Structures are given as C-alpha cells and as structure tokens.
Amino acid sequence: MSGKSSRKVLVTGFMPFGGEAINPSWEIVKALPDVMGGARLAKVKVPVEFGKAIEAVTQAIDRVKPDMVIGFGQAGGRSRMSVERIAINIDDARIPDNAGAMHIDQPIVDGGAAAYFCSVPIKAMVAAMTKAGVPAEISNTAGTYVCNHLIYGVLHHIAARHLAIRAGFIHVPYVEAQ
Ligand code: PCA
C-alpha cells in the first residue's frame, strides 16, 4: 500500500466512565466509515486513565503517522458539540479515573508549557457543523480531567517531536440513552 496521496486522520473516542454503560464519543467514532472526504480513518478506543490515555494515542500516532488527530470525549453537562480551543498542563480530578487514580493539582508534563492551542480550524469546524444543522460552539476549557489530559499530552508529543500533525478535540453531549 503506497497510500501516498491519501491523507490519514486518527480519530479517538473514550471508554465509558463514571458508572456509565456507554460513552457517546466512542459510539460516534465507531459509526464513522473507514474513508471520509478522501481521508482514511484510523480509530482508537482510549482508556479513561491518566497516563494510559496519552500512551494509547501517542503510540497510535507513531504507528499510523496521521496528518491529523481528532479526539472525541463525553461532556455530560453540555448541550452542543464543543470544539475545544486549548489544553492546559494540569490534572485536577473530581472523580477517580477508571484505574482508581485521582490526580489533584498535578502537572501533566513537569516543566511543560502551561498550555497548548489545538491546531485545527475551530471556527470553521463550528461553522460547518452549524451549517449541517448540528448545534456547535467553541469551548475555551476542556476541563481538568482525562480529556484535557489527553489533548495536552497529544499536543505536547507533536510539539516536542516537531511533527506536521494537526490535532483537535470535540466534546460531545450525552446521548438519549444516558
Ligand atoms: N470525558 C471525560 C474523560 C473521558 C470522557 O469521555 C472528560 O471530559 O475529561
């Protein structure tokens, strides 16, 4: 397989957490076709665990060598698709992760940048979703739990290695079943 001209997008969704039976972020990713808009999609189901989440996705980045990474995560309290602008270098959990770890006021990367901006066109993404009839908004915080942790870790991995990869993240509301 040469795959020379075909772009690759790594899409990620999370496992259920916090006592839920499903995570809509993975339901979305699972439902996506393997080829979309001329790009080949590679999918990763990410554990809701500090550390392991970053490992799962950065290992997939090194294996797949995508042009773009788009992560999805559940944000129960939100009513629209939230396109995240930024990830900050802090874990401050309200509930333990799926391995029982509870990070409080803990940097994700010691001595790392305070924050990284997502490198996808967030306003164009919101406009495209809105035009398609999907309620969407820009979000200026991805929280301080495993989603922010993952975005920060991925953007740090890309920056530290000077990779030509754009990365973004979308928080999605609960589905009706929840
Ligand atoms: N949402 C959580 C972690 C996993 C998920 O789907 C969050 O917003 O941090």
PDB file of C-alpha atoms and ligand atoms in Angstrom:
ATOM      1  CA  MET A   1       0.000   0.000   0.000  1.00  0.00           C
ATOM      2  CA  SER A   2       1.605   3.256  -1.061  1.00  0.00           C
ATOM      3  CA  GLY A   3      -1.087   5.493   0.440  1.00  0.00           C
ATOM      4  CA  LYS A   4       0.996   8.361  -0.850  1.00  0.00           C
ATOM      5  CA  SER A   5      -1.716  10.808  -1.762  1.00  0.00           C
ATOM      6  CA  SER A   6      -4.352   9.711   0.712  1.00  0.00           C
ATOM      7  CA  ARG A   7      -4.499  11.675   3.936  1.00  0.00           C
ATOM      8  CA  LYS A   8      -4.840   9.843   7.196  1.00  0.00           C
ATOM      9  CA  VAL A   9      -6.872  11.006  10.152  1.00  0.00           C
ATOM     10  CA  LEU A  10      -6.608   9.362  13.540  1.00  0.00           C
ATOM     11  CA  VAL A  11      -9.951   9.576  15.360  1.00  0.00           C
ATOM     12  CA  THR A  12     -10.252   8.672  19.015  1.00  0.00           C
ATOM     13  CA  GLY A  13     -13.131   8.063  21.437  1.00  0.00           C
ATOM     14  CA  PHE A  14     -13.182   7.130  25.105  1.00  0.00           C
ATOM     15  CA  MET A  15     -14.382   4.083  27.004  1.00  0.00           C
ATOM     16  CA  PRO A  16     -17.302   4.564  29.429  1.00  0.00           C
ATOM     17  CA  PHE A  17     -16.502   6.084  32.833  1.00  0.00           C
ATOM     18  CA  GLY A  18     -18.193   7.363  35.976  1.00  0.00           C
ATOM     19  CA  GLY A  19     -20.617   4.424  36.109  1.00  0.00           C
ATOM     20  CA  GLU A  20     -21.996   4.958  32.593  1.00  0.00           C
ATOM     21  CA  ALA A  21     -22.619   1.951  30.325  1.00  0.00           C
ATOM     22  CA  ILE A  22     -21.572   3.722  27.126  1.00  0.00           C
ATOM     23  CA  ASN A  23     -19.517   6.706  26.073  1.00  0.00           C
ATOM     24  CA  PRO A  24     -21.078   8.648  23.176  1.00  0.00           C
ATOM     25  CA  SER A  25     -17.603   9.682  21.997  1.00  0.00           C
ATOM     26  CA  TRP A  26     -16.755   6.082  21.114  1.00  0.00           C
ATOM     27  CA  GLU A  27     -20.255   5.472  19.682  1.00  0.00           C
ATOM     28  CA  ILE A  28     -19.555   8.339  17.260  1.00  0.00           C
ATOM     29  CA  VAL A  29     -16.093   7.143  16.298  1.00  0.00           C
ATOM     30  CA  LYS A  30     -17.291   3.544  15.886  1.00  0.00           C
ATOM     31  CA  ALA A  31     -20.008   4.699  13.487  1.00  0.00           C
ATOM     32  CA  LEU A  32     -17.630   6.595  11.177  1.00  0.00           C
ATOM     33  CA  PRO A  33     -16.730   4.982   7.837  1.00  0.00           C
ATOM     34  CA  ASP A  34     -13.137   3.929   7.097  1.00  0.00           C
ATOM     35  CA  VAL A  35     -12.800   6.532   4.351  1.00  0.00           C
ATOM     36  CA  MET A  36     -14.280  10.002   4.707  1.00  0.00           C
ATOM     37  CA  GLY A  37     -13.819  13.031   2.467  1.00  0.00           C
ATOM     38  CA  GLY A  38     -10.927  11.271   0.749  1.00  0.00           C
ATOM     39  CA  ALA A  39      -9.122  10.637   4.025  1.00  0.00           C
ATOM     40  CA  ARG A  40      -8.518   7.233   5.552  1.00  0.00           C
ATOM     41  CA  LEU A  41      -9.611   6.995   9.170  1.00  0.00           C
ATOM     42  CA  ALA A  42      -7.788   5.056  11.868  1.00  0.00           C
ATOM     43  CA  LYS A  43      -9.710   4.614  15.117  1.00  0.00           C
ATOM     44  CA  VAL A  44      -8.536   4.191  18.674  1.00  0.00           C
ATOM     45  CA  LYS A  45     -10.656   3.430  21.751  1.00  0.00           C
ATOM     46  CA  VAL A  46      -8.989   5.224  24.619  1.00  0.00           C
ATOM     47  CA  PRO A  47      -8.981   4.164  28.302  1.00  0.00           C
ATOM     48  CA  VAL A  48     -10.254   6.781  30.763  1.00  0.00           C
ATOM     49  CA  GLU A  49      -6.979   6.620  32.685  1.00  0.00           C
ATOM     50  CA  PHE A  50      -4.370   9.262  33.341  1.00  0.00           C
ATOM     51  CA  GLY A  51      -1.143   8.326  31.578  1.00  0.00           C
ATOM     52  CA  LYS A  52      -2.584   5.328  29.685  1.00  0.00           C
ATOM     53  CA  ALA A  53      -4.841   7.596  27.614  1.00  0.00           C
ATOM     54  CA  ILE A  54      -1.862   9.585  26.324  1.00  0.00           C
ATOM     55  CA  GLU A  55       0.149   6.393  25.753  1.00  0.00           C
ATOM     56  CA  ALA A  56      -2.628   4.795  23.699  1.00  0.00           C
ATOM     57  CA  VAL A  57      -2.949   7.764  21.375  1.00  0.00           C
ATOM     58  CA  THR A  58       0.723   8.725  21.031  1.00  0.00           C
ATOM     59  CA  GLN A  59       1.555   5.089  20.222  1.00  0.00           C
ATOM     60  CA  ALA A  60      -1.173   5.152  17.562  1.00  0.00           C
ATOM     61  CA  ILE A  61       0.268   8.417  16.189  1.00  0.00           C
ATOM     62  CA  ASP A  62       3.715   6.837  15.868  1.00  0.00           C
ATOM     63  CA  ARG A  63       2.235   3.738  14.206  1.00  0.00           C
ATOM     64  CA  VAL A  64      -0.322   5.360  11.871  1.00  0.00           C
ATOM     65  CA  LYS A  65       1.593   8.589  11.143  1.00  0.00           C
ATOM     66  CA  PRO A  66      -1.612  10.557  10.581  1.00  0.00           C
ATOM     67  CA  ASP A  67      -1.916  14.036   9.094  1.00  0.00           C
ATOM     68  CA  MET A  68      -4.494  14.928  11.694  1.00  0.00           C
ATOM     69  CA  VAL A  69      -5.784  13.721  15.047  1.00  0.00           C
ATOM     70  CA  ILE A  70      -9.362  14.399  16.128  1.00  0.00           C
ATOM     71  CA  GLY A  71     -10.319  13.267  19.594  1.00  0.00           C
ATOM     72  CA  PHE A  72     -13.853  12.958  20.933  1.00  0.00           C
ATOM     73  CA  GLY A  73     -14.921  12.888  24.571  1.00  0.00           C
ATOM     74  CA  GLN A  74     -18.132  12.963  26.574  1.00  0.00           C
ATOM     75  CA  ALA A  75     -19.077  16.176  28.354  1.00  0.00           C
ATOM     76  CA  GLY A  76     -22.333  15.341  30.093  1.00  0.00           C
ATOM     77  CA  GLY A  77     -23.327  18.851  31.060  1.00  0.00           C
ATOM     78  CA  ARG A  78     -23.004  20.347  27.605  1.00  0.00           C
ATOM     79  CA  SER A  79     -25.834  20.646  25.102  1.00  0.00           C
ATOM     80  CA  ARG A  80     -23.798  21.258  21.928  1.00  0.00           C
ATOM     81  CA  MET A  81     -20.786  19.836  20.162  1.00  0.00           C
ATOM     82  CA  SER A  82     -17.932  21.703  21.869  1.00  0.00           C
ATOM     83  CA  VAL A  83     -14.873  22.281  19.731  1.00  0.00           C
ATOM     84  CA  GLU A  84     -12.027  22.749  22.179  1.00  0.00           C
ATOM     85  CA  ARG A  85      -9.581  25.633  21.733  1.00  0.00           C
ATOM     86  CA  ILE A  86      -6.933  24.812  24.325  1.00  0.00           C
ATOM     87  CA  ALA A  87      -5.481  22.217  26.702  1.00  0.00           C
ATOM     88  CA  ILE A  88      -3.790  23.193  29.979  1.00  0.00           C
ATOM     89  CA  ASN A  89      -0.960  21.498  31.867  1.00  0.00           C
ATOM     90  CA  ILE A  90      -2.927  20.357  34.903  1.00  0.00           C
ATOM     91  CA  ASP A  91      -4.848  17.354  36.157  1.00  0.00           C
ATOM     92  CA  ASP A  92      -7.449  18.187  38.793  1.00  0.00           C
ATOM     93  CA  ALA A  93      -9.931  15.354  39.003  1.00  0.00           C
ATOM     94  CA  ARG A  94     -13.324  15.413  40.679  1.00  0.00           C
ATOM     95  CA  ILE A  95     -13.671  11.638  40.372  1.00  0.00           C
ATOM     96  CA  PRO A  96     -11.035   8.887  40.132  1.00  0.00           C
ATOM     97  CA  ASP A  97     -10.151   7.617  36.660  1.00  0.00           C
ATOM     98  CA  ASN A  98     -11.094   4.065  35.615  1.00  0.00           C
ATOM     99  CA  ALA A  99      -7.945   2.703  37.312  1.00  0.00           C
ATOM    100  CA  GLY A 100      -8.791   4.476  40.573  1.00  0.00           C
ATOM    101  CA  ALA A 101      -6.187   7.236  40.200  1.00  0.00           C
ATOM    102  CA  MET A 102      -7.217  10.657  41.476  1.00  0.00           C
ATOM    103  CA  HIS A 103      -4.867  13.376  40.262  1.00  0.00           C
ATOM    104  CA  ILE A 104      -5.244  16.659  42.148  1.00  0.00           C
ATOM    105  CA  ASP A 105      -3.412  19.823  41.042  1.00  0.00           C
ATOM    106  CA  GLN A 106      -0.821  17.738  39.257  1.00  0.00           C
ATOM    107  CA  PRO A 107       1.042  18.906  36.125  1.00  0.00           C
ATOM    108  CA  ILE A 108       0.648  16.591  33.133  1.00  0.00           C
ATOM    109  CA  VAL A 109       4.201  17.247  31.939  1.00  0.00           C
ATOM    110  CA  ASP A 110       6.652  18.542  34.570  1.00  0.00           C
ATOM    111  CA  GLY A 111       8.135  21.783  33.261  1.00  0.00           C
ATOM    112  CA  GLY A 112       5.940  21.598  30.159  1.00  0.00           C
ATOM    113  CA  ALA A 113       4.268  24.581  28.530  1.00  0.00           C
ATOM    114  CA  ALA A 114       1.364  25.953  30.576  1.00  0.00           C
ATOM    115  CA  ALA A 115      -0.969  25.289  27.651  1.00  0.00           C
ATOM    116  CA  TYR A 116      -1.189  24.317  24.004  1.00  0.00           C
ATOM    117  CA  PHE A 117      -3.695  25.586  21.464  1.00  0.00           C
ATOM    118  CA  CYS A 118      -5.398  22.960  19.332  1.00  0.00           C
ATOM    119  CA  SER A 119      -4.072  23.213  15.777  1.00  0.00           C
ATOM    120  CA  VAL A 120      -7.300  22.697  13.824  1.00  0.00           C
ATOM    121  CA  PRO A 121      -9.521  25.492  12.416  1.00  0.00           C
ATOM    122  CA  ILE A 122     -12.001  25.593  15.295  1.00  0.00           C
ATOM    123  CA  LYS A 123     -14.210  28.374  13.929  1.00  0.00           C
ATOM    124  CA  ALA A 124     -14.537  26.703  10.524  1.00  0.00           C
ATOM    125  CA  MET A 125     -15.419  23.446  12.304  1.00  0.00           C
ATOM    126  CA  VAL A 126     -18.162  25.119  14.332  1.00  0.00           C
ATOM    127  CA  ALA A 127     -19.464  26.868  11.205  1.00  0.00           C
ATOM    128  CA  ALA A 128     -19.537  23.596   9.240  1.00  0.00           C
ATOM    129  CA  MET A 129     -21.387  21.763  11.996  1.00  0.00           C
ATOM    130  CA  THR A 130     -23.864  24.594  12.443  1.00  0.00           C
ATOM    131  CA  LYS A 131     -24.498  24.675   8.691  1.00  0.00           C
ATOM    132  CA  ALA A 132     -25.156  20.926   8.798  1.00  0.00           C
ATOM    133  CA  GLY A 133     -27.790  21.510  11.493  1.00  0.00           C
ATOM    134  CA  VAL A 134     -25.662  20.243  14.381  1.00  0.00           C
ATOM    135  CA  PRO A 135     -25.617  22.637  17.367  1.00  0.00           C
ATOM    136  CA  ALA A 136     -21.951  23.522  17.958  1.00  0.00           C
ATOM    137  CA  GLU A 137     -19.833  26.019  19.836  1.00  0.00           C
ATOM    138  CA  ILE A 138     -16.239  26.816  20.675  1.00  0.00           C
ATOM    139  CA  SER A 139     -15.152  25.805  24.159  1.00  0.00           C
ATOM    140  CA  ASN A 140     -12.328  27.572  25.958  1.00  0.00           C
ATOM    141  CA  THR A 141     -11.808  24.835  28.509  1.00  0.00           C
ATOM    142  CA  ALA A 142     -11.678  21.077  28.115  1.00  0.00           C
ATOM    143  CA  GLY A 143     -11.811  20.711  31.902  1.00  0.00           C
ATOM    144  CA  THR A 144      -9.081  19.221  34.072  1.00  0.00           C
ATOM    145  CA  TYR A 145      -9.879  15.514  33.800  1.00  0.00           C
ATOM    146  CA  VAL A 146      -8.778  12.841  31.323  1.00  0.00           C
ATOM    147  CA  CYS A 147      -9.930  14.634  28.141  1.00  0.00           C
ATOM    148  CA  ASN A 148      -7.848  17.753  28.812  1.00  0.00           C
ATOM    149  CA  HIS A 149      -5.042  15.404  29.906  1.00  0.00           C
ATOM    150  CA  LEU A 150      -5.179  13.565  26.574  1.00  0.00           C
ATOM    151  CA  ILE A 151      -5.317  16.700  24.418  1.00  0.00           C
ATOM    152  CA  TYR A 152      -2.398  18.230  26.301  1.00  0.00           C
ATOM    153  CA  GLY A 153      -0.374  15.010  26.005  1.00  0.00           C
ATOM    154  CA  VAL A 154      -1.023  14.702  22.281  1.00  0.00           C
ATOM    155  CA  LEU A 155      -0.208  18.355  21.532  1.00  0.00           C
ATOM    156  CA  HIS A 156       2.934  18.065  23.659  1.00  0.00           C
ATOM    157  CA  HIS A 157       4.017  14.893  21.813  1.00  0.00           C
ATOM    158  CA  ILE A 158       3.511  16.643  18.464  1.00  0.00           C
ATOM    159  CA  ALA A 159       5.318  19.829  19.563  1.00  0.00           C
ATOM    160  CA  ALA A 160       8.256  18.035  21.189  1.00  0.00           C
ATOM    161  CA  ARG A 161       8.895  15.994  18.034  1.00  0.00           C
ATOM    162  CA  HIS A 162       8.112  18.794  15.567  1.00  0.00           C
ATOM    163  CA  LEU A 163       5.567  16.569  13.827  1.00  0.00           C
ATOM    164  CA  ALA A 164       3.496  18.022  10.975  1.00  0.00           C
ATOM    165  CA  ILE A 165       0.233  16.862  12.534  1.00  0.00           C
ATOM    166  CA  ARG A 166      -2.796  18.975  13.351  1.00  0.00           C
ATOM    167  CA  ALA A 167      -4.731  17.975  16.431  1.00  0.00           C
ATOM    168  CA  GLY A 168      -8.131  18.922  17.765  1.00  0.00           C
ATOM    169  CA  PHE A 169     -10.777  17.720  20.181  1.00  0.00           C
ATOM    170  CA  ILE A 170     -14.558  17.765  20.327  1.00  0.00           C
ATOM    171  CA  HIS A 171     -16.572  17.264  23.500  1.00  0.00           C
ATOM    172  CA  VAL A 172     -19.993  15.752  22.832  1.00  0.00           C
ATOM    173  CA  PRO A 173     -23.176  15.810  24.963  1.00  0.00           C
ATOM    174  CA  TYR A 174     -24.861  12.772  26.467  1.00  0.00           C
ATOM    175  CA  VAL A 175     -26.950  10.633  24.138  1.00  0.00           C
ATOM    176  CA  GLU A 176     -30.594   9.997  24.994  1.00  0.00           C
ATOM    177  CA  ALA A 177     -29.895   6.513  26.390  1.00  0.00           C
ATOM    178  CA  GLN A 178     -27.926   8.191  29.183  1.00  0.00           C
TER     179      GLN A 178
HETATM  180  N1  PCA B   1     -14.877  12.580  29.075  1.00  0.00           N
HETATM  181  C1  PCA B   1     -14.019  12.850  30.211  1.00  0.00           C
HETATM  182  C2  PCA B   1     -12.941  11.815  30.138  1.00  0.00           C
HETATM  183  C3  PCA B   1     -13.419  10.781  29.194  1.00  0.00           C
HETATM  184  C4  PCA B   1     -14.571  11.388  28.515  1.00  0.00           C
HETATM  185  O1  PCA B   1     -15.212  10.880  27.565  1.00  0.00           O
HETATM  186  C5  PCA B   1     -13.508  14.283  30.213  1.00  0.00           C
HETATM  187  O2  PCA B   1     -14.190  15.184  29.706  1.00  0.00           O
HETATM  188  O3  PCA B   1     -12.426  14.538  30.746  1.00  0.00           O
END
